[in-house]
Coordinates of C-alpha atoms in Angstrom, one line a residue:
Chain A
X9 CA 115.3 75.4 119.3
X10 CA 115.8 71.8 120.1
X11 CA 118.6 70.0 118.2
X12 CA 116.3 67.3 116.7
X13 CA 113.9 70.0 115.4
X14 CA 116.8 72.0 113.9
X15 CA 118.3 68.8 112.3
X16 CA 114.9 68.0 110.7
X17 CA 114.6 71.6 109.5
X18 CA 118.1 71.3 107.9
X19 CA 117.1 68.1 106.1
X20 CA 113.8 69.7 104.8
X21 CA 115.7 72.8 103.5
X22 CA 118.4 70.7 101.9
X23 CA 115.7 68.7 100.1
X24 CA 113.9 71.9 99.0
X25 CA 110.8 70.8 100.8
X26 CA 108.5 73.5 102.0
X27 CA 108.0 73.6 105.8
X28 CA 107.5 76.0 108.7
X29 CA 108.8 76.5 112.2
X30 CA 106.1 77.8 114.5
X31 CA 107.4 79.4 117.8
X32 CA 105.5 80.6 120.8
X33 CA 107.8 83.6 121.4
X34 CA 106.7 84.0 125.0
X35 CA 106.9 80.3 126.1
X36 CA 109.8 79.3 123.7
X37 CA 107.9 76.1 122.6
X38 CA 108.1 75.2 118.9
X39 CA 106.9 72.8 116.2
X40 CA 108.3 72.0 112.8
X41 CA 105.5 71.4 110.2
X42 CA 106.5 69.8 106.9
X43 CA 104.7 67.7 104.4
X44 CA 105.7 64.5 106.1
X45 CA 107.3 65.8 109.4
X46 CA 105.9 67.1 112.6
X47 CA 108.4 67.6 115.4
X48 CA 108.2 69.7 118.6
X49 CA 106.5 70.5 121.8
X50 CA 104.1 73.2 120.7
X51 CA 100.5 72.2 120.4
X52 CA 98.5 74.1 117.7
X53 CA 94.7 74.3 117.4
X54 CA 93.1 73.1 114.2
X55 CA 92.4 76.7 113.0
X56 CA 96.0 77.8 113.7
X57 CA 97.3 74.8 111.8
X58 CA 95.1 75.9 108.8
X59 CA 96.7 79.4 109.0
X60 CA 100.2 77.9 109.1
X61 CA 99.4 75.7 106.0
X62 CA 98.1 78.8 104.1
X63 CA 101.3 80.7 105.0
X64 CA 103.4 77.8 103.7
X65 CA 101.5 77.8 100.4
X66 CA 102.0 81.6 100.1
X67 CA 105.6 81.4 101.3
X68 CA 105.0 84.2 103.8
X69 CA 106.5 84.4 107.3
X70 CA 104.8 86.3 110.1
X71 CA 103.0 86.4 113.4
X72 CA 99.5 84.8 113.6
X73 CA 97.1 87.7 114.6
X74 CA 96.4 88.1 118.3
X75 CA 98.7 85.2 119.3
X76 CA 102.3 84.8 120.5
X77 CA 102.9 82.5 117.5
X78 CA 105.5 83.4 115.0
X79 CA 105.6 81.3 111.8
X80 CA 108.8 81.2 109.8
X81 CA 108.1 79.6 106.4
X82 CA 110.9 78.0 104.3
X83 CA 109.5 77.7 100.8
X84 CA 110.6 75.2 98.2
X85 CA 113.4 76.4 95.9
X86 CA 112.7 78.8 93.2
X87 CA 113.9 77.5 89.9
X88 CA 115.3 79.0 86.7
X89 CA 115.4 77.0 83.5
X90 CA 117.7 78.5 80.9
X91 CA 117.5 77.1 77.3
X92 CA 120.9 77.7 75.6
X93 CA 124.3 77.3 77.2
X94 CA 125.3 80.6 75.5
X95 CA 127.5 83.4 76.7
X96 CA 124.7 85.1 78.6
X97 CA 123.9 81.8 80.4
X98 CA 127.4 81.8 81.8
X99 CA 126.6 85.0 83.6
X100 CA 122.9 84.5 84.3
X101 CA 123.3 81.0 85.9
X102 CA 125.6 82.0 88.8
X103 CA 123.8 85.3 89.3
X104 CA 120.5 83.5 89.7
X105 CA 122.1 81.0 92.0
X106 CA 123.3 83.8 94.3
X107 CA 119.7 85.1 94.3
X108 CA 118.4 81.7 95.5
X109 CA 117.3 80.0 92.3
X110 CA 118.1 76.4 91.5
X111 CA 119.3 76.7 87.9
X112 CA 119.2 74.2 85.1
X113 CA 120.6 74.8 81.7
X114 CA 119.1 72.8 78.7
X115 CA 121.1 72.6 75.5
X116 CA 121.4 69.6 73.3
X117 CA 124.6 71.0 71.8
X118 CA 127.2 69.4 74.0
X119 CA 130.0 71.6 72.7
X120 CA 128.1 74.6 74.0
X121 CA 127.5 73.0 77.4
X122 CA 131.3 72.2 77.7
X123 CA 132.2 75.7 76.5
X124 CA 129.8 77.3 78.9
X125 CA 131.9 76.4 82.0
X126 CA 128.8 75.5 83.9
X127 CA 130.4 73.2 86.3
X128 CA 128.3 74.3 89.3
X129 CA 125.1 74.3 87.4
X130 CA 122.9 71.3 86.4
X131 CA 123.1 71.0 82.6
X132 CA 120.8 68.7 80.5
X133 CA 121.9 67.9 77.0
X134 CA 118.4 66.9 76.1
X135 CA 116.3 68.5 73.4
X136 CA 114.3 71.3 75.0
X137 CA 110.9 69.5 74.8
X138 CA 112.4 66.5 76.5
X139 CA 114.3 68.6 79.1
X140 CA 111.2 70.6 79.9
X141 CA 109.2 67.4 80.3
X142 CA 111.8 66.1 82.8
X143 CA 111.9 69.4 84.7
X144 CA 108.1 70.0 84.9
X145 CA 108.1 73.8 85.4
X146 CA 105.6 75.0 88.1
X147 CA 104.5 78.3 89.6
X148 CA 107.9 78.8 91.3
X149 CA 109.8 78.4 88.0
X150 CA 111.1 81.0 85.6
X151 CA 112.0 79.9 82.0
X152 CA 114.3 81.9 79.7
X153 CA 115.3 80.9 76.2
X154 CA 118.5 82.3 74.9
X155 CA 119.4 80.4 71.7
X156 CA 117.7 82.5 69.0
X157 CA 117.2 79.2 67.2
X158 CA 113.5 78.4 66.7
X159 CA 114.3 74.7 66.7
X160 CA 115.4 75.0 70.3
X161 CA 113.6 78.1 71.6
X162 CA 110.1 77.4 70.3
X163 CA 109.5 73.9 71.9
X164 CA 110.7 75.3 75.2
X165 CA 108.4 78.3 75.0
X166 CA 105.5 76.1 74.1
X167 CA 106.2 73.8 77.1
X168 CA 106.5 76.9 79.3
X169 CA 103.2 78.4 78.1
X170 CA 101.5 75.1 78.9
X171 CA 102.9 75.3 82.5
X172 CA 102.3 77.7 85.3
X173 CA 105.8 79.2 85.1
X174 CA 105.6 82.6 86.8
X175 CA 108.0 84.1 84.2
X176 CA 108.8 83.3 80.6
X177 CA 111.4 85.3 78.7
X178 CA 112.8 85.0 75.3
X179 CA 115.9 86.7 73.9
X180 CA 115.7 88.3 70.5
X181 CA 115.1 91.7 68.8
X182 CA 111.6 93.1 68.2
X183 CA 111.7 91.6 64.7
X184 CA 112.8 88.2 65.9
X185 CA 110.2 88.3 68.6
X186 CA 107.4 89.2 66.2
X187 CA 108.3 86.2 64.0
X188 CA 108.4 84.0 67.0
X189 CA 105.0 85.1 68.1
X190 CA 103.6 84.5 64.6
X191 CA 105.0 80.9 64.7
X192 CA 103.5 80.2 68.2
X193 CA 100.2 81.7 67.0
X194 CA 100.2 79.1 64.2
X195 CA 100.8 76.5 66.8
X196 CA 97.5 77.5 68.4
X197 CA 98.5 79.8 71.2
X198 CA 96.2 82.7 71.9
X199 CA 97.3 86.4 72.2
X200 CA 96.7 86.1 76.0
X201 CA 99.0 83.1 76.2
X202 CA 101.7 85.0 74.2
X203 CA 101.4 88.0 76.5
X204 CA 103.1 85.9 79.1
X205 CA 106.3 85.9 77.2
X206 CA 108.7 88.8 78.0
X207 CA 110.3 89.7 74.8
X208 CA 112.6 91.4 74.0
X209 CA 113.7 89.9 77.3
X210 CA 114.9 91.9 80.4
X211 CA 114.4 95.3 81.9
X212 CA 115.4 98.2 79.8
X213 CA 118.7 99.2 81.4
X214 CA 120.5 99.6 78.1
X215 CA 122.5 96.4 78.8
X216 CA 125.2 95.7 76.3
X217 CA 127.5 92.9 77.5
X218 CA 126.4 89.3 78.3
X219 CA 126.7 90.0 82.1
X220 CA 124.7 93.2 81.8
X221 CA 122.0 91.4 79.9
X222 CA 122.0 88.8 82.6
X223 CA 121.4 91.5 85.2
X224 CA 118.5 92.9 83.2
X225 CA 116.9 89.4 82.8
X226 CA 117.4 88.6 86.5
X227 CA 116.0 92.0 87.4
X228 CA 112.9 91.3 85.3
X229 CA 112.4 87.9 86.9
X230 CA 112.7 89.3 90.4
X231 CA 110.3 92.2 89.6
X232 CA 107.7 89.8 88.1
X233 CA 107.8 87.6 91.2
X234 CA 107.7 90.4 93.7
X235 CA 105.0 92.4 91.9
X236 CA 102.8 89.3 91.7
X237 CA 103.1 88.9 95.5
X238 CA 102.7 92.6 96.3
Chain B
X10 CA 127.6 79.8 93.2
X11 CA 126.2 79.9 96.7
X12 CA 122.7 81.2 97.5
X13 CA 123.6 84.1 99.9
X14 CA 120.1 84.2 101.3
X15 CA 120.3 80.5 102.5
X16 CA 123.8 81.1 103.9
X17 CA 122.9 81.5 107.7
X18 CA 121.2 78.2 108.0
X19 CA 123.8 76.4 105.9
X20 CA 126.5 77.7 108.2
X21 CA 124.5 76.9 111.3
X22 CA 124.1 73.3 110.0
X23 CA 127.9 73.1 109.6
X24 CA 128.7 74.4 113.0
X25 CA 126.0 72.2 114.6
X26 CA 127.4 69.1 112.8
X27 CA 130.9 70.0 114.1
X28 CA 129.6 69.9 117.7
X29 CA 129.6 73.6 118.3
X30 CA 127.1 75.5 120.4
X31 CA 125.1 77.9 118.3
X32 CA 122.3 80.4 118.3
X33 CA 119.8 81.7 115.7
X34 CA 118.4 85.2 115.6
X35 CA 115.2 85.9 113.5
X36 CA 113.5 89.1 112.6
X37 CA 109.9 88.5 113.8
X38 CA 108.4 91.9 113.3
X39 CA 109.3 95.2 111.4
X40 CA 107.8 98.7 111.4
X41 CA 108.6 101.4 108.9
X42 CA 111.7 101.2 106.6
X43 CA 113.6 98.4 108.2
X44 CA 116.2 97.0 105.9
X45 CA 115.6 93.2 106.3
X46 CA 112.2 91.5 106.0
X47 CA 110.5 89.3 108.6
X48 CA 112.1 85.9 108.7
X49 CA 115.6 87.1 108.1
X50 CA 118.2 85.1 110.0
X51 CA 121.5 85.8 111.7
X52 CA 123.3 82.6 112.8
X53 CA 126.0 82.8 115.5
X54 CA 128.5 80.2 116.8
X55 CA 130.0 80.0 120.2
X56 CA 133.3 81.2 118.7
X57 CA 131.5 84.5 117.7
X58 CA 131.5 83.6 114.0
X59 CA 128.3 84.7 112.3
X60 CA 126.4 84.5 109.0
X61 CA 123.4 86.4 107.6
X62 CA 121.9 89.6 108.8
X63 CA 118.9 91.0 110.7
X64 CA 119.6 94.6 109.6
X65 CA 121.8 96.5 107.2
X66 CA 124.6 95.9 109.7
X67 CA 123.4 98.5 112.3
X68 CA 122.4 96.2 115.1
X69 CA 124.3 93.0 114.3
X70 CA 126.9 93.6 117.1
X71 CA 124.2 93.8 119.8
X72 CA 122.3 90.8 118.4
X73 CA 125.5 88.7 118.3
X74 CA 126.2 89.6 122.0
X75 CA 122.6 88.6 122.9
X76 CA 123.1 85.4 120.9
X77 CA 126.2 84.5 122.8
X78 CA 124.4 85.2 126.1
X79 CA 121.6 82.8 124.9
X80 CA 124.1 80.1 124.1
X81 CA 125.3 80.3 127.7
X82 CA 121.9 80.6 129.4
X83 CA 119.8 78.4 127.0
X84 CA 117.0 81.0 127.5
X85 CA 115.5 82.6 124.3
X86 CA 115.3 86.4 124.3
X87 CA 113.3 89.0 122.4
X88 CA 115.1 92.2 121.4
X89 CA 113.6 95.4 120.0
X90 CA 115.5 98.1 118.2
X91 CA 114.2 101.4 116.8
X92 CA 114.5 105.1 116.8
X93 CA 112.8 105.4 120.2
X94 CA 115.4 103.0 121.7
X95 CA 118.5 104.9 122.9
X96 CA 120.6 101.9 122.5
X97 CA 119.7 101.3 118.9
X98 CA 120.1 105.0 118.1
X99 CA 123.6 104.7 119.5
X100 CA 124.4 101.8 117.2
X101 CA 122.8 103.6 114.4
X102 CA 119.5 102.1 113.2
X103 CA 119.1 105.5 111.4
X104 CA 116.7 104.3 108.7
X105 CA 113.8 105.3 111.0
X106 CA 112.5 101.7 111.1
X107 CA 112.0 99.4 114.0
X108 CA 112.7 95.7 114.3
X109 CA 111.9 92.9 116.7
X110 CA 114.3 90.0 116.9
X111 CA 113.9 86.6 118.5
X112 CA 117.1 84.9 119.7
X113 CA 117.3 81.3 120.6
X114 CA 120.1 78.7 121.1
X115 CA 120.2 75.3 119.3
X116 CA 120.5 72.8 122.1

């Protein structure tokens, strides 16, 4: 790999921009294909370029059939938006970062944010509807609400339901969750919309402590993403 | 908290910025129950430091050797490891899978 291609790749990855490196594994020639970059000595045919662009969209690396061309796709960052700088968030945020998520915690209660010791995590002290509007969740975003407080959770869930977020989870018992669904139904969401919300949140691993609950939530997020791609 | 999956390229970027010679190994094909998916990276510096993985630890030693050879020669290489390969059997790719790895220097 030529130094200039590698340096451009580093910049794309640091900026969370989707891109791909295509390598002719017999000849050793390469090209970096990004939204606004194209660097390298490998020439691709139109139809090969179309395949590469498809692979970038699907975030799938692999060889192009019947060619020597290997495509390594570097997808944009996965994101996790956590509403509520509560105890579980303190565990969930760093775990999700380890697993490759760019994590943002939204909580207008500054004391919670300070108490949450979230120094390595982006924290917004906006109200959830404002925070969600700033963050614009997309199909590579997971949203989890943890506050139990309808004033904070409901607007975030409504914004998540109006987005393409691939995972929406909401902490609360069966009873709390049923009430929540009733409120969201009154707000005009259909049963099909509400089926997107995982609640009670997380895989059933009999989690008790905040960190165990974080494991169950992160497990459910990973399972949802990987099952959708399988 | 650091994203462990992004670690190899982050480290490679650091070494490269420090003026070190480096190489990158990438899993380009897998068969059967190989432990790391296509696209997995192992980054290697001229000092023999490494980050990331291309297997569950079974073939890393051989891939690092090949990476150091690539740093010297500048020539990319393709390596294949599997149960039919005596060498890999020796180093213990016992999962029954097979992997193909592409090794290239950054230069």
